XYZ file of C-alpha atoms in Angstrom:
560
model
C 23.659 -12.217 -51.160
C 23.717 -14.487 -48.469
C 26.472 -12.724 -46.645
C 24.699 -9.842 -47.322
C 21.719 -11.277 -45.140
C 23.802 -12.304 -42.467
C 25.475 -9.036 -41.539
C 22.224 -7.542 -42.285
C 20.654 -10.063 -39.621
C 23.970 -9.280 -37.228
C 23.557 -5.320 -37.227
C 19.395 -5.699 -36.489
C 20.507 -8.002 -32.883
C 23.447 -5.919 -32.072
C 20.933 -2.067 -32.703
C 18.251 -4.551 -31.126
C 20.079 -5.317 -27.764
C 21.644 -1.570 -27.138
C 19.553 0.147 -24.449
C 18.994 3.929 -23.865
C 20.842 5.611 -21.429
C 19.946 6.556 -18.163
C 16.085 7.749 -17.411
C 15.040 10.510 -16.499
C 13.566 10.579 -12.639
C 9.922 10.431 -12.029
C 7.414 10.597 -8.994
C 3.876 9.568 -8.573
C 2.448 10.374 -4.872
C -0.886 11.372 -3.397
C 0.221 14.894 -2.685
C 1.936 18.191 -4.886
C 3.541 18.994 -1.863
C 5.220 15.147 -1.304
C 6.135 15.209 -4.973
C 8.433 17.909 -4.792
C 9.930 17.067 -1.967
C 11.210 14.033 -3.537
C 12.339 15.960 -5.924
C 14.143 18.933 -3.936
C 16.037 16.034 -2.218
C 17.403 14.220 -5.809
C 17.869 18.059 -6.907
C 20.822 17.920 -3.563
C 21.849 14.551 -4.702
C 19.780 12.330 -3.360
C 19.131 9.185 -4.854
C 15.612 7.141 -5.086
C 15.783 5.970 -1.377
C 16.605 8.994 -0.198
C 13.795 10.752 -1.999
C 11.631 7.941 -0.656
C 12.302 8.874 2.925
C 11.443 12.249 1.885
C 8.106 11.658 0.242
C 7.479 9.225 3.094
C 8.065 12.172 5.566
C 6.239 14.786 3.839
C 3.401 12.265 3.171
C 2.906 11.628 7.504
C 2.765 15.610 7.835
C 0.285 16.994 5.150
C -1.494 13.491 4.538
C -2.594 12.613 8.663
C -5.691 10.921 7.604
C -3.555 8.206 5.449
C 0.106 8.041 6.888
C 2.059 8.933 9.349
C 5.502 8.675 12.049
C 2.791 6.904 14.101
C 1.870 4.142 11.460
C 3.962 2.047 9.391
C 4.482 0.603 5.968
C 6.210 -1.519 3.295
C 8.973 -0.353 1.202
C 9.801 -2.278 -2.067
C 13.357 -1.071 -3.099
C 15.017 -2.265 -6.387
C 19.034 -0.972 -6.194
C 20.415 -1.223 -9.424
C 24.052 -1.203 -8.536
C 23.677 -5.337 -7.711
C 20.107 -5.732 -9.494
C 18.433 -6.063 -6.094
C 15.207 -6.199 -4.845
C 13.942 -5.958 -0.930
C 11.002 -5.250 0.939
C 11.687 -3.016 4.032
C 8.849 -4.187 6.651
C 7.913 -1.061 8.791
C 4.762 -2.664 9.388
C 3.758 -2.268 13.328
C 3.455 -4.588 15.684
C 1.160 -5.351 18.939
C 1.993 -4.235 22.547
C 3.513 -7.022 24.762
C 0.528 -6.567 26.861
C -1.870 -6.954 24.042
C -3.527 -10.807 23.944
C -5.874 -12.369 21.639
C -9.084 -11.580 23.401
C -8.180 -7.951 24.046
C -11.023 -6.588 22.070
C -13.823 -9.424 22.877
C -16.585 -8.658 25.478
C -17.821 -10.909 28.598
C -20.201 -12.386 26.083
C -17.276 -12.949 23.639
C -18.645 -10.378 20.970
C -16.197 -8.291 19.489
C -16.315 -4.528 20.561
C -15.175 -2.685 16.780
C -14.349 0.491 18.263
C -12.009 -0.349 20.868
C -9.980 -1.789 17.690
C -10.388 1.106 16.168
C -10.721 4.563 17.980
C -8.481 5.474 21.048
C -5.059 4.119 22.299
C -5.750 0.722 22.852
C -5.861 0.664 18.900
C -2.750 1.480 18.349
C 0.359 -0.748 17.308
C 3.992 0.060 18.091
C 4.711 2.137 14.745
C 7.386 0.919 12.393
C 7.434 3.965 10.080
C 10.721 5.983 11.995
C 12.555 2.526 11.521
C 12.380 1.931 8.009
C 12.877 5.259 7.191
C 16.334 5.189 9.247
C 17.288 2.095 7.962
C 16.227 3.303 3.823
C 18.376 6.796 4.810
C 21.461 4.560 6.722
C 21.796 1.118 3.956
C 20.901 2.666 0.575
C 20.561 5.995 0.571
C 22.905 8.658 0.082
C 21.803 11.548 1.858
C 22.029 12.671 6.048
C 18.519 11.396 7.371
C 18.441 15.885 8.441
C 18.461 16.205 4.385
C 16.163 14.221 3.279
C 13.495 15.380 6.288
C 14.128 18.406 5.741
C 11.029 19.137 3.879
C 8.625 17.451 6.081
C 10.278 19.690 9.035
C 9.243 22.662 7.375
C 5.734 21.759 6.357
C 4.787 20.413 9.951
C 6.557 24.185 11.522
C 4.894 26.020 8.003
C 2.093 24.598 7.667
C 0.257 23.327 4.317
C -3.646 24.353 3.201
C -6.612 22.284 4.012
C -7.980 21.024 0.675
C -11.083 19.206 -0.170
C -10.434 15.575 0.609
C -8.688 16.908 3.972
C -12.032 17.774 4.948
C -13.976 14.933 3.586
C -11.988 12.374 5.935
C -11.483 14.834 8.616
C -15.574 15.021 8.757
C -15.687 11.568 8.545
C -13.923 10.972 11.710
C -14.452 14.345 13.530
C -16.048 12.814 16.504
C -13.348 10.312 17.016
C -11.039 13.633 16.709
C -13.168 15.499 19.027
C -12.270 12.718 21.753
C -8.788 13.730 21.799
C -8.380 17.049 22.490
C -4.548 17.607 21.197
C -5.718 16.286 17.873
C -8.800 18.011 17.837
C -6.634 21.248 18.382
C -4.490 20.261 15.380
C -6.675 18.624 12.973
C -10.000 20.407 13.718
C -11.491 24.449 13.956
C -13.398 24.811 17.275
C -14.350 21.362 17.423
C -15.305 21.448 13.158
C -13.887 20.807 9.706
C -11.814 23.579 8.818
C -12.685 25.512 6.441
C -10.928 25.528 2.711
C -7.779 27.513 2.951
C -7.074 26.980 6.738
C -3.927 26.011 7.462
C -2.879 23.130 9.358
C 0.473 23.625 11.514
C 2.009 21.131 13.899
C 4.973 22.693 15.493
C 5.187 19.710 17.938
C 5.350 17.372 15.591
C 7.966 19.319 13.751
C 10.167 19.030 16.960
C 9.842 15.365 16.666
C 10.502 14.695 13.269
C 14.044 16.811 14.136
C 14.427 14.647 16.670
C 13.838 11.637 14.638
C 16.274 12.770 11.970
C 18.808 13.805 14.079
C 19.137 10.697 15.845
C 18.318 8.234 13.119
C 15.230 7.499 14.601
C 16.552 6.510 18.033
C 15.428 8.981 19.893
C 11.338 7.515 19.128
C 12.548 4.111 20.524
C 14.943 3.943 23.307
C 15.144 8.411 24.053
C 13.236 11.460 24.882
C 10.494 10.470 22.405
C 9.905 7.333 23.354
C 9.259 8.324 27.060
C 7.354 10.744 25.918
C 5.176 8.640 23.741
C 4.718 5.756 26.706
C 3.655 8.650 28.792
C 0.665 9.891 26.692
C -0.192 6.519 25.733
C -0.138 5.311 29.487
C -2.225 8.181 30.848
C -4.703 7.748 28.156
C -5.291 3.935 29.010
C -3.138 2.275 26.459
C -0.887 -0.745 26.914
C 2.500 0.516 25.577
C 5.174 0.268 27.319
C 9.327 1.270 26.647
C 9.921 -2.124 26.295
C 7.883 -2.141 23.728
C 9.221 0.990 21.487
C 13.197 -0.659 22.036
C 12.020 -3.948 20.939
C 10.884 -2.850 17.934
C 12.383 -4.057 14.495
C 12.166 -3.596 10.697
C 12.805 -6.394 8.674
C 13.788 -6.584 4.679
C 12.087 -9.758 3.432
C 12.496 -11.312 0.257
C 9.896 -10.017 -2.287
C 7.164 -12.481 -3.347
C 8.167 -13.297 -6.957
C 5.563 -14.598 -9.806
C 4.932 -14.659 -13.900
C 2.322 -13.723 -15.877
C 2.249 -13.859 -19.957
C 5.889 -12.937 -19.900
C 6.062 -10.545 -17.073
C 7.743 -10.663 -13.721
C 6.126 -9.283 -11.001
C 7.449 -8.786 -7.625
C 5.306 -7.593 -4.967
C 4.746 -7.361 -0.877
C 5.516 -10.682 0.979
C 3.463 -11.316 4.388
C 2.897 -9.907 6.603
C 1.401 -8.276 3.341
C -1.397 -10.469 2.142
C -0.563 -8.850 -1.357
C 2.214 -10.494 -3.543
C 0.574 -14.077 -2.863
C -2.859 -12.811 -3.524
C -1.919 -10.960 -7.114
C 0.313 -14.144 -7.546
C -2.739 -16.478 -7.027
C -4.913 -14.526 -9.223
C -2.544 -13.692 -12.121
C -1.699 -17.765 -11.891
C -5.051 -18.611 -12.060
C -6.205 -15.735 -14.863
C -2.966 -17.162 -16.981
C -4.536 -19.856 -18.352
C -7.335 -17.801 -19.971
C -6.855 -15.676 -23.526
C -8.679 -12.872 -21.534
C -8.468 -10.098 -24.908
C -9.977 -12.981 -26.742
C -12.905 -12.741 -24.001
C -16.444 -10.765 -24.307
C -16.120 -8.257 -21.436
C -18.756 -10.090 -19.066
C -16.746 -13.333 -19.374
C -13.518 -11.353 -18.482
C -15.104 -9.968 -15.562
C -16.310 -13.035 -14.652
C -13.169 -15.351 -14.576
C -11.474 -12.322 -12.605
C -13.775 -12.032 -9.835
C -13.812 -15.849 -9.680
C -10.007 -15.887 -9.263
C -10.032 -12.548 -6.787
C -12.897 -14.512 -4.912
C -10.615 -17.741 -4.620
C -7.146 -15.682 -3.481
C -8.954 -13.760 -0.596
C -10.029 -17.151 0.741
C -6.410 -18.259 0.569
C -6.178 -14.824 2.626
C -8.050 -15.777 4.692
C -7.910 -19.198 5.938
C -3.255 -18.738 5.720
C -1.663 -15.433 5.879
C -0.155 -13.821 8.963
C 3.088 -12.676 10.245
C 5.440 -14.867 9.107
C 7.520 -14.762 12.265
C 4.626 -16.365 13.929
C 2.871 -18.802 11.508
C 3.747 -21.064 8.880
C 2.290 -20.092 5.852
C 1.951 -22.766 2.525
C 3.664 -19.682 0.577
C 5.079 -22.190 -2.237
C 2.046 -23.973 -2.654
C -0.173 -20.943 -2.673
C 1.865 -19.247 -5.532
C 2.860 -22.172 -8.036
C 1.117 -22.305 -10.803
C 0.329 -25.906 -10.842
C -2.048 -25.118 -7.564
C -3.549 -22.283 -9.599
C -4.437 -24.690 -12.236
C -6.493 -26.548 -9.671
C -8.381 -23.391 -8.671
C -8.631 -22.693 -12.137
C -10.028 -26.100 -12.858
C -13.335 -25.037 -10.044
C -14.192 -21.822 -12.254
C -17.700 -22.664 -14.331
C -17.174 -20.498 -17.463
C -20.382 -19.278 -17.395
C -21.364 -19.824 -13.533
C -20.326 -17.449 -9.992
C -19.298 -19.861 -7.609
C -21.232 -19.263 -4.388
C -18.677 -18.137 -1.633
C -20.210 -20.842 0.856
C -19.378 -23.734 -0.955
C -15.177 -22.907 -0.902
C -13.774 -25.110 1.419
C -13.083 -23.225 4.768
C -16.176 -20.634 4.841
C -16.169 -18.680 7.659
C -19.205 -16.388 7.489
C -20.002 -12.860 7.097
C -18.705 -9.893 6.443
C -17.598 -3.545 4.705
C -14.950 -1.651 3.302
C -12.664 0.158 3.066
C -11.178 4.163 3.424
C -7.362 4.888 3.450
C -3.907 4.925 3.218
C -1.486 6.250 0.720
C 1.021 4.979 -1.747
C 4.392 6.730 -4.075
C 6.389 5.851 -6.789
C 9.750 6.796 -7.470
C 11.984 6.295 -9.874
C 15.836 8.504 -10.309
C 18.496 8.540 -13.024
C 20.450 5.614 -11.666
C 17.846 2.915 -12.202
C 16.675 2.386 -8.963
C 13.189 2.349 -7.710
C 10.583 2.399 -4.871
C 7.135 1.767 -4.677
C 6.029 2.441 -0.958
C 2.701 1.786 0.502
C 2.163 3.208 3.839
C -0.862 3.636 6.318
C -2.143 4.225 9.857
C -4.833 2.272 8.979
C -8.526 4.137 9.038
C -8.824 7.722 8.691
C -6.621 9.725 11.000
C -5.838 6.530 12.335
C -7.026 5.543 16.236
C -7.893 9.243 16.467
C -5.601 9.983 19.549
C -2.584 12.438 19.250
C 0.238 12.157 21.818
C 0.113 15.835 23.226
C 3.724 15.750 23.767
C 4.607 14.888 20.234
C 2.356 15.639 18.328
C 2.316 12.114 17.112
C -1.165 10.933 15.525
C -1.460 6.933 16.421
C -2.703 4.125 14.047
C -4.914 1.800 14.943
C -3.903 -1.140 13.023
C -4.668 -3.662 15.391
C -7.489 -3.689 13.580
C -5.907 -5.761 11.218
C -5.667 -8.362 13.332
C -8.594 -11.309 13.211
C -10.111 -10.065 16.910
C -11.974 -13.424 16.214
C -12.033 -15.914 14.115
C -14.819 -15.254 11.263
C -15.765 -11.999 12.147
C -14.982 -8.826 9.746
C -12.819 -6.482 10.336
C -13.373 -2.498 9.475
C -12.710 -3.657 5.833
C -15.096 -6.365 5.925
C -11.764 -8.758 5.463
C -12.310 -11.987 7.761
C -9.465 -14.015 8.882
C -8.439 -17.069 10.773
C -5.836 -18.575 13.515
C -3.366 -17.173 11.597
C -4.092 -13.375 11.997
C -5.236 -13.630 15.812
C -3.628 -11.161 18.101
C -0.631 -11.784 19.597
C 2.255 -9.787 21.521
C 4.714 -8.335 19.239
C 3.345 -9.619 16.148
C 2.405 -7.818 12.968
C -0.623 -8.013 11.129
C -1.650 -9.290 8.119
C -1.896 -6.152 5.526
C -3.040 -5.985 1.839
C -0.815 -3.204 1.005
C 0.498 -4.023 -2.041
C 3.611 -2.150 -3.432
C 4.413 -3.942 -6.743
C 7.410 -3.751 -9.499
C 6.406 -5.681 -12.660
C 9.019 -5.848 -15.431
C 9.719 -7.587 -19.102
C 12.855 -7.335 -21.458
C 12.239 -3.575 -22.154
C 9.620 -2.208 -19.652
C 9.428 -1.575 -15.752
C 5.587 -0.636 -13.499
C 6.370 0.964 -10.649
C 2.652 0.727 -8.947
C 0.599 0.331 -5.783
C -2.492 2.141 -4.042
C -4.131 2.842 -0.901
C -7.520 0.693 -0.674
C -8.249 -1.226 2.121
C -9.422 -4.622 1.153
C -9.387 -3.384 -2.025
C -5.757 -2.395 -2.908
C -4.909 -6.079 -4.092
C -7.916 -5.583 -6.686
C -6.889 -2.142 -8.128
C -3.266 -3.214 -8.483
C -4.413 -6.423 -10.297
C -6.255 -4.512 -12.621
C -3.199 -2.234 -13.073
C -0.909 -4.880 -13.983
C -3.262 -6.439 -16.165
C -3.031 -3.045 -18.173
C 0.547 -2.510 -18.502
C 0.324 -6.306 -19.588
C -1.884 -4.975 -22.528
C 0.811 -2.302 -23.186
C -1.344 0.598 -22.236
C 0.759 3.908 -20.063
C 0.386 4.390 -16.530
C -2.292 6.801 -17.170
C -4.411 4.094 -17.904
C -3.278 2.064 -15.081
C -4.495 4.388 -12.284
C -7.397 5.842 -14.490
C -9.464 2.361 -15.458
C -12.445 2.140 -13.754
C -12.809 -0.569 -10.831
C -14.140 -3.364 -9.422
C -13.987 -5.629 -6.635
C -14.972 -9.065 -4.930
C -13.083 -10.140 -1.864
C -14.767 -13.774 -1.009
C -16.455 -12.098 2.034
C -19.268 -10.526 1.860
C -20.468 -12.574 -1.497
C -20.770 -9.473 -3.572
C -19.061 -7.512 -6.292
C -18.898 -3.953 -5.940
C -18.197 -1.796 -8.801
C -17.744 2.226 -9.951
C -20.357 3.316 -11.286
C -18.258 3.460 -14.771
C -17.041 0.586 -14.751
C -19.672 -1.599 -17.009
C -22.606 -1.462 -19.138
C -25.832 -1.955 -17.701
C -26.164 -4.633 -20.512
C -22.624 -6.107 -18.661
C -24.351 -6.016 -15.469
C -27.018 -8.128 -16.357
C -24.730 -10.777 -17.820
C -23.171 -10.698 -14.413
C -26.155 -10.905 -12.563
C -27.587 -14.003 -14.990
C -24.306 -16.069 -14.393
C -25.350 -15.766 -10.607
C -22.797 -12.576 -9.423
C -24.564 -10.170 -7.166
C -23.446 -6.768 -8.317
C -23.092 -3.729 -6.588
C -22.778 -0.383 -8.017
C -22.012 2.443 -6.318
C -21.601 6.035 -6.441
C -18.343 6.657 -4.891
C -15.083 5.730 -6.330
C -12.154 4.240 -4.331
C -8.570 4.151 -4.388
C -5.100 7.056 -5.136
C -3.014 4.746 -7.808
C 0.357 6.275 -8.507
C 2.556 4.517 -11.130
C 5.961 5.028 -12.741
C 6.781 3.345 -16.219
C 10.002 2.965 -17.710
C 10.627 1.717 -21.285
C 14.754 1.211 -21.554
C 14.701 0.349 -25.113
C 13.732 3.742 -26.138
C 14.508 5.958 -22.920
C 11.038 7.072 -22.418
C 9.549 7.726 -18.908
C 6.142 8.302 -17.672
C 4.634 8.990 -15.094
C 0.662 9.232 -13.469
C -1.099 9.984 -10.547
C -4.733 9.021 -9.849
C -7.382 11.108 -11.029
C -9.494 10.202 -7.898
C -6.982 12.085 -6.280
C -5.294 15.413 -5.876
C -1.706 13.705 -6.025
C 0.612 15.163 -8.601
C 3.216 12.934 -11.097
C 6.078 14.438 -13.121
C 9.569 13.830 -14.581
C 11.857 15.387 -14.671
C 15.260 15.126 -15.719
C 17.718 15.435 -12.452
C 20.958 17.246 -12.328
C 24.086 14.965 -13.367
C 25.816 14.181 -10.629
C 29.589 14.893 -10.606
């Protein structure tokens, strides 16, 4: 009998350690028309990277109020030939003319909407780049292939659909300024109308370009003169020195555990992997399904509140600033933040050591998830900061620019468009990046892989928390991007919530331990997420509800 129970015991490990075979591919974006491009390119035999550059493409044409060949973005790649992970850093950078004061007045105030609207907003994009580099290292495909389909929706055209004209009325006087993206983007001067159709058939010229030359032509060729000259006449600092200097970088993910999981997220000049890290260190040492709801809520805002002043007061580029990155994410530092958290008290946001004052929110960006039948995987977060960016479209191009030198700290203390203050850290500099919150994140245990991220603002870091704390309670990705949200970012000393996400009787337990809480109307955030279980072979796959994004798998043609 007891052999009996030792070859039963064998057979259960050995039909307990076999895996299923290869998944099926899935992909989670913001847009139909982005989803199926990623899949039209693993359909010619694409792999994951390649159908990243194509959903990254398609995403800049028929998404210009989130992303675009004029912004920039992180990549987070996991190859599974070699088990690898990388972030690709296509973040921007500032002009070599740009200098820490550039957006101060005589008095020293800062001036928000030269940040913001117009060329002097703008930072040398990084997106061409990192898409050359995905297409040239890891993918499989001609850069032509894979941008194929954002080539044809720029000369085709795609519809104008509800949240196109939400954000396009929401910055339609900063449109109306420049008059080649007013001709684009706008009808006579107005919102189109539902149905219009939005063509670009410069922009399609340059994206063949791009393609074509692997991206060389937008830094050192026709493009790039081009560019400098629309930028220069306008006002701007950019200069061709500037476009052939540019570089991506692939950066070591930020690494962390949490109950058993490993996540791997954005590194700086991404605020985000040592911001979840912090918080999911901190929220570790709490049985938080053991908790009442208010006392959940309450420990997580207390550890969001304590990682954005880490944000804060460290982060920047890290080609420019030393950053404690060790200290920040070990869990014996969490411990001590942990050890500051009353159980039953908000800590005021003025009594954290390194207070810096006052403090909005924040609007867009976008974010995919892929994953293909080889195993590997992307999540992607890209932006050009604000809706449509600075507003200005290079005429020539047909180029819309970002203004994410808004993400810089334009001085010390003060908020940014997000309401996100900073220090030395983030000041302006030439050719530095800055500090993001765009948080593409992988999080995996023995059987399972998240594929996750969102656009957000200040408030991506929050949403993708909240996501990984639900795929740590073993819930799908639909209830990853579907939960309802809420949000405290140190600065302003407030917690703003949807208006489903608690009880009123929850909100008054909040607001008796000392939290000021903020309902609102409106919700926030486009989370796309990809789950893969390869015990049992089963994929899923779910796009925000928020949204208008689309999410399907599919199972991809075998390769010969």
């Amino acid at each position: 009998m007891a052999r009996v129970r030792f070859f039963l015991f064998l057979l259960v490990l050995l039909v307990g350690s076999v895996q299923a075979g290869p998944p099926k591919a899935a992909i989670a974006s913001a847009h139909p028309l982005a989803t199926e491009a990623g899949f039209e390119v693993l359909e010619r035999g694409g792999n994951a990277f390649d159908a990243a550059v194509a959903v990254s493409a398609v995403l800049a044409v028929v998404e210009p109020y989130s992303s675009g060949i004029g912004g920039g973005g992180f990549w987070l790649l996991h190859r599974a030939s070699d088990n690898r992970d990388v972030m690709i850093d296509g973040r921007e950078t500032a002009p070599l003319a740009a200098h820490r004061d550039m957006y101060l007045d005589e008095s020293g105030a800062v001036v928000r909407e030269r940040s913001m609207d117009g060329v002097l907003a703008a930072g040398i994009p990084g997106e061409p780049a990192a898409l050359a580099h995905i297409a040239g290292e890891y993918g499989r495909l001609p850069m032509e292939m894979s941008m194929g389909p954002s080539i044809r929706y720029a000369e085709q055209g795609f519809e104008v659909t509800p949240h196109y004209r939400r954000m396009a009325g929401f910055r339609q006087d900063v449109l109306r300024e420049s008059p080649a993206a007013a001709a684009i983007f706008l009808t006579a001067d107005e919102v189109p109308p539902p149905g219009h159709r939005i063509r670009q058939p410069e922009l399609a010229r340059t994206l063949t370009q791009i393609a074509k030359s692997e991206a060389e032509s937008f830094y050192r060729g026709e493009l790039a003169e081009a560019l400098v000259a629309d930028v220069r006449e306008a006002g701007g600092l950019w200069t061709l020195e500037d476009l052939k200097n540019y570089q991506i970088v692939e950066r070591a993910p930020i690494r962390g555990r949490y109950r058993g999981l490993d996540v791997i997220s954005a590194a700086p000049p991404s605020s985000g992997g040592v911001a979840l890290v912090t918080m999911l260190n901190i929220l570790s040492g709490y049985d938080l399904s053991g908790l009442q709801p208010d006392q959940r809520t309450h420990l997580m805002v207390e550890a969001m509140r304590r990682a954005y002043r880490d944000r804060a007061e460290y982060l920047g580029d890290p080609d420019y600033v030393q950053m404690p990155l060790a200290r920040l994410t070990d869990p014996d530092y969490a411990a001590g933040l942990r050890a500051g958290i009353h159980p039953g008290k908000a800590t005021p946001s003025n009594l954290l050591p390194g207070y810096t004052g006052a403090a909005s929110v924040g609007r867009d960006t976008t974010h995919f998830s892929v994953l293909d039948t080889d195993g590997n995987y992307v999540a992607a977060t890209l932006s050009i900061n604000y809706p449509f960016g600075s507003g200005f479209l290079s005429k020539r191009t047909g180029i819309l620019l970002n203004d994410e030198m808004d993400d810089f700290s334009a001085k010390p203390g003060v908020p940014n468009a997000y309401g996100l203050v900073g220090a030395e850290a983030n000041a302006i500099a030439p050719g530095k990046r800055p500090l993001s919150s765009m948080s593409p994140t992988f999080v995996r245990d023995a059987d399972r892989i998240a594929v996750l991220g969102t656009p957000g603002g200040s408030r991506i870091i929050t949403m993708v928390l909240l996501g990984i704390l639900e795929f740590a309670e073993d819930k799908s990705p639909e209830a990853w991007v579907s939960r309802p949200r809420f949000h405290h970012q140190y600065l302003p000393d407030r917690m703003v919530a949807e208006s489903d996400a608690f009880s009123s009787s929850e909100v008054r337990e909040l607001e008796a331990m000392g939290h000021e809480v903020s309902v609102v109307d409106r919700t926030w955030g486009n989370m796309q997420g990809v789950m893969w279980n390869r015990l049992d072979g089963a994929v899923r796959a779910a796009s925000d509800p928020r949204g208008e994004g689309k999410a399907e798998v599919r199972q991809a043609p075998v390769r010969e």
